[in-house]
Amino acid sequence: MYLEKLEIQGFKSFAHKNLLKFPGMLDETKRGITAIVGPNGSGKSNIADAIRWVLGEQSMKVLRGKKSEDIIFFGSSKLNKLGMSEVSLFLNNEDHKASIDYTQLVLTRRVYRDGLSEYSLNNSRVRLADIQMLLAKSKFGQKTYSVIGQGMVEGFLNTSLADRKEFFDEATGVKQYQIKRDDSLNKLHSSYENLNQVQMLLTEIEPRLKSLTRQVNKLKKRGEIESQLQELQLQYYGKIWHELNDKFTELNKRFLEIDKIKLEKDKKLDNLNRKLNQLEAQNKTSEEFLKWQNELMNLQNGKDQLTKQLAKLDAQLEIKMEANGQFDLSWLTGKKEEYEIKIKTINKEINDSEIILNQETNKQNEYRSKKEAIDKEINNLNKNFYNYAPNLDKVEFGVLDKKIKNILNKIDIINNEKNINKIIEINIEIKKELKYILEILKKYSDKENLDETQDNFKKLITEKEELLIKINERNVYLSAKGERIRMLKEKKDELSRELGNIENKLKRHGSGYAAGSAGKDRDKLKLSLSRIEDQFIGLKEKIGQQSRKEGEERAFFFELQKKVRNLQNEINSHNNNLNEIKVNSTRYETKLEGLEAEIRHSYGSLKKIKANRMAGQINVDELFAGINNLKRQLDQIGGIDPEIEKEYMETKERFDFLSGQVNDLASAISSLEKIIKDLDLIIKERFDKEFELIQEKFEEYFKILFDGGNAKVIKVLAEEEDDSAITSSEFLTGKKDQGQTVEQSLEKAVGENNAKADDIGIKKIKFLQKHNATGLAGIEIKATPPGKKIKNISMLSGGERALTAIALICAIISANPSPFVVLDEVDAALDEANSERLARILEDLSHKTQFIVITHNRATMRRANILYGVTMQDNGISKLISIKLDEAGEKKEVRSKWL
C-alpha cells in the first residue's frame, strides 16, 4: 500500500483545488521520496495538517487551530471566505494490506462552516470509528508516526512515560487490538449495568408473582374441567365437521373437474363452429372458377380443330412424299418434331432452375456477409482482451497471448471447414480457451465488463456456428442444383446437335415442309397449336388444384359437422351432471355454515377443529353426553375473574423473560471477559516482539547519527510504580499475588475497601480500564552520545535531542513501517553533516515505506524523486508547482535552480 495522490480544497491557505501526486513503487523495492519546499509562511505545513486531518485527527490544537472552522479558508483581501473544506487521500491497495475489497481507497473528510462534518470511503458515508479501525489494521493513523509534525520530534522526548507508551502501542501495531479491547470493555460495562438493573427488577416482581400463583392455583380445577370439555368438543365437532366437509369438498372437486372438461369442450366446439363457418363461405363456387372452365372448353375445342387440320395437312404431305419415294424424310420430320418438344421442355426447366439458383445464391451471399461481420466483431473482442490486463506479469501475459492466437487460428480453420460436426467440435474448443482467458483476466480486471465480453463472444461464436451450418447446407444445395442445370444443358446440347443433324439431312434431301404453301400453313398451325397447348396446360393445372382443394375441404367439412354433433351431446350431459352436483353441494354447504356458527359459539376456535382429524371409530352420542355433563359441572363452580389469570401470565412472562436476560447477560459477560483476556495476550506478545526489534534498530540508527554512543528504550513496569497492582491478564485468569485473592488485589487496585458482591462487576471494569494488557506504566528512553556521561535525556542539547528522537522514529519506521510517512521539518535543528546522515537514512528506509518530507534541507531535496514548491500569492492563497527530479536528472541547470 502507498499514497498515490492528495486532493485539497478549501483547507486553510489552499482555497482552490490542489492535487499532489506522489511516486509509487519506483522499482520492486523502492517507494520514493517526495520533498515539499517553500519559504516560511507559504503553507507547506498545511499539507501535513491536511493529511493528519483526513486520517481522523480530532484535536484542533494539533492542527494549529481553536475550532473546526479555523481549518476552512477564511478569505483574504481579494477573495471571499469559503463555506467548506475538503481533503481526499488516494491510497493504492493492490496488495490488499487494508482488509477491504478495493484496489484503491479514497478517504475523504469534509467539514462545513456550520460545524457539520462527514467521512466517506470510496464515496460511501462511513463513521470515524470505521476509518480508525481500518487505518489501525493498515499500520497508520492520525496519532502515529505516519505524520511527524513541527515540534513533535523534540516534544516526543518531553512527553510522559504513559504518553510514550501510547505512541509505542501504535508503533508496535497493537492499536487495532486495543481499539477492540476498548470496545469490548464498553460492552462489558454496559452488560454489568444491565445485569444490575435486571436483578433489581426481579427482586421487585418476585413477591407479586408468588401472590398471583396462589390465586391461579384456586382456578386449577376449573381449568382441568375446561380442558376436558375442550378435548371432547374437539373430538365431537371435529368428527361431524370433517364428515360434512369431506362430502362438500368431494362434490366441489367433482364439479370443478367436470366444469374444466366442459370448458375445454366448449372451446373445442367454438373452434369447430368457426372452422365450419369459414368452410361454408369458402365452398361456394367462385365466378373465376366457372370462367376457367369455360375458357378450358373453348381452348379444348380450338385445340381439337387445329389438331385435325394439322393431322390432315401432315397426312397430305406424307402421302405426297411417299408418292415421291421420300420415306426417310417422313421419319426425319417426325424425329425433328420430337426433339423440338424435348428441347422446349428442357429450356423451361433450365430457366426455372436458374431463377431458383439465383435466389439461393443471393441468400448465400447474405449469410457470407453476416459471417464476415461476425468475424470482424470477434477479432475486435480478441484485441480488447489485451486492454483488460495491463497489470499481468510476463508469464501470464504470454499465456494470454498464446490462448488468443489459438482462438484466432481455430476461427480461420472453421472458415474453411466443410464438415458440420468438425465445426461444432472446434467451437467447443474455442469456448474452453475463452473460459481459461477469462479466469486469468478476472484477477486484474472489472468482472462486470468481462462477463459482458464473455456473453458477447459466446453469442457471436454461436451465431457464426449457425451461419456456417446454413452456408454449408446451402453450398450442398447449390452444388446439386448447379450440377442439375449442367446436366440439363448437356442434354439440351446433345438434343440440339441431333436436331441440327436432322435439319441438315432434311435440307440436303429437300423437305416438303420448307417449300410451298402447304409447308407454311403447317408451320402456322403448329405455332397456334403450341400457344393453345401452353394456355391449356396452365389453365388445367389451376382447375385441377382448385378441384382437389374443394374436395379436401368438403371431406373436412363433413368430418367437422360430425365432431360438432358429438361435442354438443357431451356438453349437454356435463351440464346435467353439474346441475345435480350444485344442488347437493349447496345442501352440505348450508349444514357446514350452521355447524361452524355453533363451533364459534361453544368451542371458539374453528381453526383447531379443521386441523384435528380423528382416526378410528368415534361414538358421537357418547361425546355429546360427556360434553353436557362437563358443562353442568362448570355451572356449579361459577364464574371467575379472567384478569387474575391475565395478570399472572403477564407477570410470569416478564419474570421468565428477565430471568432469561440474566442468563444471556451472564453468558455475554463471560464471553467478553474471555475476548479481553485473549486480546491482552495478543497485545502483550505482539508488543514484546516488536519492542525488541525497535530497541535494536534504535541503537543502530543512534550510532549512525552520532557516529557512536549508546541508546536504548526501557519498559517501565506498573509494579515499579505500585507494588500492589496486578495485570489485567492475572486478574482475568484469577491468579493470586502475594497471598491475596484477586478480589482483594482488585479492591486495593481500584481504591475500594468494602466492596459488595453486587459491585464486583463495576470494580472489574474500573480495574481493566485502569490497567493495560502489557502491565507497563510507560517507556523510558536513555541516550548517551559518544564521549559523554548522561543519566537523563533532559541533559541533552537541542540538536542531540532532535537526533535522538529522529533515531527512534527511524527505528520504528524500520521495524514496523507505515504505508507512508510525512515528516514536517524534522531536520530543522540539524546541521549540514547530520542532515546528510538523515537523508541517507531516509533513502535507505524508502525501500520500506514512502516518504513525504517538508524541508528546507538541500541534502533531502537532492534525494527526492518529486519536488513540490509551495508559494504564497498576494491574494493569500497557497500555490503548488512541481518537478520530477528523476526526469530532470541530466539537466544540471534545472536541478541547480531548484536545489
Short mmCIF file of N, CA, C and O in Angstrom, two decimals, residues 1-8 18-26 31-34 36 47 51 54-55 87-96 102-107 122 140 391 818-822 849-852 865-866 868 880 882 884:
data_model
loop_
_atom_site.label_atom_id
_atom_site.label_comp_id
_atom_site.label_asym_id
_atom_site.label_seq_id
_atom_site.Cartn_x
_atom_site.Cartn_y
_atom_site.Cartn_z
N MET A 1 0.85 -1.19 0.00
CA MET A 1 0.00 0.00 0.00
C MET A 1 0.88 1.24 0.00
O MET A 1 1.90 1.28 0.68
N TYR A 2 0.48 2.25 -0.76
CA TYR A 2 1.21 3.52 -0.75
C TYR A 2 0.27 4.65 -1.14
O TYR A 2 -0.84 4.41 -1.64
N LEU A 3 0.70 5.88 -0.89
CA LEU A 3 -0.10 7.06 -1.18
C LEU A 3 0.09 7.46 -2.64
O LEU A 3 1.20 7.71 -3.08
N GLU A 4 -1.02 7.50 -3.40
CA GLU A 4 -0.95 7.88 -4.81
C GLU A 4 -1.07 9.39 -5.00
O GLU A 4 -0.30 9.99 -5.73
N LYS A 5 -2.05 9.99 -4.35
CA LYS A 5 -2.23 11.44 -4.52
C LYS A 5 -3.03 12.01 -3.37
O LYS A 5 -3.70 11.28 -2.62
N LEU A 6 -2.98 13.32 -3.24
CA LEU A 6 -3.68 14.05 -2.19
C LEU A 6 -4.41 15.21 -2.85
O LEU A 6 -3.82 15.97 -3.61
N GLU A 7 -5.70 15.33 -2.56
CA GLU A 7 -6.51 16.40 -3.14
C GLU A 7 -7.00 17.31 -2.02
O GLU A 7 -7.66 16.84 -1.08
N ILE A 8 -6.69 18.60 -2.11
CA ILE A 8 -7.01 19.58 -1.06
C ILE A 8 -7.84 20.69 -1.68
O ILE A 8 -7.50 21.22 -2.74
N ASN A 18 -6.28 21.70 -5.18
CA ASN A 18 -4.88 21.38 -5.48
C ASN A 18 -4.69 19.87 -5.42
O ASN A 18 -5.24 19.20 -4.53
N LEU A 19 -3.92 19.34 -6.35
CA LEU A 19 -3.69 17.90 -6.44
C LEU A 19 -2.19 17.63 -6.38
O LEU A 19 -1.42 18.17 -7.16
N LEU A 20 -1.79 16.82 -5.38
CA LEU A 20 -0.40 16.41 -5.26
C LEU A 20 -0.30 14.93 -5.59
O LEU A 20 -0.97 14.10 -4.95
N LYS A 21 0.51 14.58 -6.59
CA LYS A 21 0.73 13.19 -6.96
C LYS A 21 2.08 12.74 -6.40
O LYS A 21 3.06 13.49 -6.45
N PHE A 22 2.12 11.53 -5.89
CA PHE A 22 3.31 11.01 -5.25
C PHE A 22 3.79 9.77 -5.98
O PHE A 22 2.97 9.00 -6.50
N PRO A 23 5.11 9.55 -6.01
CA PRO A 23 5.63 8.35 -6.69
C PRO A 23 5.23 7.10 -5.93
O PRO A 23 5.21 7.08 -4.70
N GLY A 24 4.88 6.06 -6.67
CA GLY A 24 4.54 4.80 -6.03
C GLY A 24 5.76 3.92 -5.92
O GLY A 24 6.80 4.31 -5.42
N MET A 25 5.66 2.70 -6.45
CA MET A 25 6.78 1.77 -6.44
C MET A 25 7.68 2.11 -7.62
O MET A 25 7.37 1.83 -8.78
N LEU A 26 8.85 2.76 -7.33
CA LEU A 26 9.78 3.11 -8.40
C LEU A 26 10.40 1.87 -9.02
O LEU A 26 10.71 1.83 -10.20
N ARG A 31 10.16 2.88 -2.84
CA ARG A 31 8.89 3.58 -2.95
C ARG A 31 9.04 5.07 -3.23
O ARG A 31 8.08 5.72 -3.59
N GLY A 32 10.20 5.64 -3.04
CA GLY A 32 10.43 7.02 -3.43
C GLY A 32 10.24 8.02 -2.31
O GLY A 32 9.64 7.75 -1.27
N ILE A 33 10.79 9.22 -2.55
CA ILE A 33 10.73 10.32 -1.60
C ILE A 33 10.18 11.55 -2.33
O ILE A 33 10.59 11.87 -3.43
N THR A 34 9.22 12.21 -1.72
CA THR A 34 8.67 13.46 -2.24
C THR A 34 9.05 14.58 -1.28
O THR A 34 8.79 14.48 -0.07
N ILE A 36 8.72 18.62 -0.20
CA ILE A 36 7.88 19.81 -0.32
C ILE A 36 8.66 20.96 0.29
O ILE A 36 9.03 20.93 1.47
N ILE A 47 -0.08 21.18 4.35
CA ILE A 47 -0.22 19.89 3.66
C ILE A 47 -0.15 18.75 4.67
O ILE A 47 -0.95 17.81 4.64
N ILE A 51 -3.20 16.05 5.74
CA ILE A 51 -3.10 14.58 5.81
C ILE A 51 -3.50 14.10 7.20
O ILE A 51 -4.26 13.12 7.35
N VAL A 54 -7.39 14.39 7.53
CA VAL A 54 -8.19 13.41 6.80
C VAL A 54 -8.04 12.01 7.41
O VAL A 54 -8.91 11.16 7.27
N LEU A 55 -6.92 11.79 8.14
CA LEU A 55 -6.74 10.50 8.82
C LEU A 55 -7.52 10.42 10.12
O LEU A 55 -7.46 9.40 10.81
N VAL A 87 -10.68 17.34 2.06
CA VAL A 87 -9.39 16.70 1.76
C VAL A 87 -9.67 15.25 1.41
O VAL A 87 -10.41 14.56 2.12
N SER A 88 -9.07 14.77 0.32
CA SER A 88 -9.21 13.36 -0.11
C SER A 88 -7.83 12.73 -0.23
O SER A 88 -6.91 13.31 -0.81
N LEU A 89 -7.71 11.54 0.34
CA LEU A 89 -6.45 10.79 0.34
C LEU A 89 -6.64 9.55 -0.53
O LEU A 89 -7.52 8.73 -0.27
N PHE A 90 -5.83 9.41 -1.59
CA PHE A 90 -5.95 8.28 -2.53
C PHE A 90 -4.84 7.27 -2.22
O PHE A 90 -3.65 7.58 -2.37
N LEU A 91 -5.23 6.08 -1.77
CA LEU A 91 -4.27 5.04 -1.38
C LEU A 91 -4.36 3.87 -2.34
O LEU A 91 -5.45 3.39 -2.66
N ASN A 92 -3.21 3.40 -2.81
CA ASN A 92 -3.15 2.21 -3.65
C ASN A 92 -3.19 0.97 -2.75
O ASN A 92 -2.34 0.78 -1.90
N ASN A 93 -4.21 0.13 -2.94
CA ASN A 93 -4.41 -1.04 -2.09
C ASN A 93 -4.37 -2.33 -2.91
O ASN A 93 -5.08 -3.28 -2.60
N GLU A 94 -3.53 -2.33 -3.95
CA GLU A 94 -3.46 -3.54 -4.77
C GLU A 94 -2.90 -4.72 -4.01
O GLU A 94 -3.17 -5.87 -4.35
N ASP A 95 -2.08 -4.46 -2.98
CA ASP A 95 -1.57 -5.57 -2.16
C ASP A 95 -2.56 -5.98 -1.09
O ASP A 95 -2.30 -6.90 -0.30
N HIS A 96 -3.72 -5.30 -1.02
CA HIS A 96 -4.79 -5.61 -0.05
C HIS A 96 -4.27 -5.62 1.39
O HIS A 96 -4.64 -6.47 2.20
N TYR A 102 -11.08 -3.42 -2.28
CA TYR A 102 -10.87 -2.34 -3.25
C TYR A 102 -9.37 -2.26 -3.52
O TYR A 102 -8.56 -2.36 -2.60
N THR A 103 -9.03 -2.04 -4.80
CA THR A 103 -7.62 -1.85 -5.13
C THR A 103 -7.19 -0.41 -4.91
O THR A 103 -6.00 -0.13 -4.88
N GLN A 104 -8.12 0.50 -4.79
CA GLN A 104 -7.81 1.89 -4.46
C GLN A 104 -8.78 2.38 -3.39
O GLN A 104 -9.99 2.17 -3.49
N LEU A 105 -8.23 3.00 -2.34
CA LEU A 105 -9.05 3.54 -1.27
C LEU A 105 -9.00 5.07 -1.36
O LEU A 105 -7.92 5.66 -1.48
N VAL A 106 -10.17 5.69 -1.31
CA VAL A 106 -10.25 7.15 -1.33
C VAL A 106 -10.90 7.59 -0.01
O VAL A 106 -12.10 7.44 0.17
N LEU A 107 -10.06 8.07 0.93
CA LEU A 107 -10.56 8.57 2.21
C LEU A 107 -10.84 10.06 2.06
O LEU A 107 -9.96 10.82 1.66
N ASN A 122 -14.42 5.74 -0.50
CA ASN A 122 -14.82 5.45 -1.88
C ASN A 122 -16.25 5.93 -2.15
O ASN A 122 -17.11 5.19 -2.63
N PHE A 140 -1.23 2.57 10.31
CA PHE A 140 -1.05 4.01 10.44
C PHE A 140 -2.37 4.64 10.85
O PHE A 140 -3.43 4.05 10.70
N ASN A 391 -1.91 -5.18 -15.96
CA ASN A 391 -1.01 -5.48 -14.83
C ASN A 391 -0.54 -6.93 -14.82
O ASN A 391 -0.02 -7.41 -13.81
N SER A 818 5.01 2.11 8.28
CA SER A 818 3.70 2.58 7.88
C SER A 818 3.66 2.67 6.36
O SER A 818 4.71 2.78 5.72
N PRO A 819 2.48 2.60 5.71
CA PRO A 819 2.42 2.71 4.25
C PRO A 819 3.08 3.98 3.74
O PRO A 819 3.65 3.99 2.66
N PHE A 820 2.97 5.08 4.48
CA PHE A 820 3.69 6.29 4.12
C PHE A 820 3.97 7.09 5.39
O PHE A 820 3.31 6.90 6.41
N VAL A 821 4.97 7.96 5.33
CA VAL A 821 5.36 8.77 6.49
C VAL A 821 5.53 10.21 6.02
O VAL A 821 6.18 10.47 5.00
N VAL A 822 4.91 11.14 6.77
CA VAL A 822 5.04 12.56 6.49
C VAL A 822 5.94 13.17 7.57
O VAL A 822 5.65 13.06 8.77
N THR A 849 9.10 2.15 3.08
CA THR A 849 7.91 2.99 3.16
C THR A 849 8.09 4.18 2.23
O THR A 849 9.16 4.40 1.66
N GLN A 850 7.03 4.93 2.06
CA GLN A 850 7.00 6.09 1.18
C GLN A 850 7.12 7.36 2.04
O GLN A 850 6.41 7.50 3.03
N PHE A 851 8.02 8.29 1.67
CA PHE A 851 8.27 9.49 2.47
C PHE A 851 7.74 10.72 1.74
O PHE A 851 7.96 10.89 0.53
N ILE A 852 7.04 11.58 2.50
CA ILE A 852 6.69 12.93 2.07
C ILE A 852 7.36 13.86 3.07
O ILE A 852 6.96 13.88 4.26
N ASN A 865 12.52 12.24 -5.39
CA ASN A 865 12.12 11.89 -6.74
C ASN A 865 11.19 12.93 -7.34
O ASN A 865 11.17 13.15 -8.55
N ILE A 866 10.35 13.53 -6.50
CA ILE A 866 9.46 14.61 -6.93
C ILE A 866 9.64 15.76 -5.96
O ILE A 866 9.71 15.57 -4.74
N TYR A 868 7.97 19.38 -4.81
CA TYR A 868 6.86 20.33 -4.86
C TYR A 868 7.30 21.64 -4.21
O TYR A 868 7.88 21.64 -3.12
N LEU A 880 0.86 25.57 -5.71
CA LEU A 880 1.81 24.47 -5.86
C LEU A 880 2.45 24.49 -7.24
O LEU A 880 1.80 24.76 -8.25
N SER A 882 5.57 21.89 -9.31
CA SER A 882 6.26 20.62 -9.08
C SER A 882 7.24 20.34 -10.19
O SER A 882 7.15 20.89 -11.29
N LYS A 884 9.64 16.67 -11.52
CA LYS A 884 10.12 15.31 -11.32
C LYS A 884 11.63 15.31 -11.49
O LYS A 884 12.15 15.42 -12.60
#
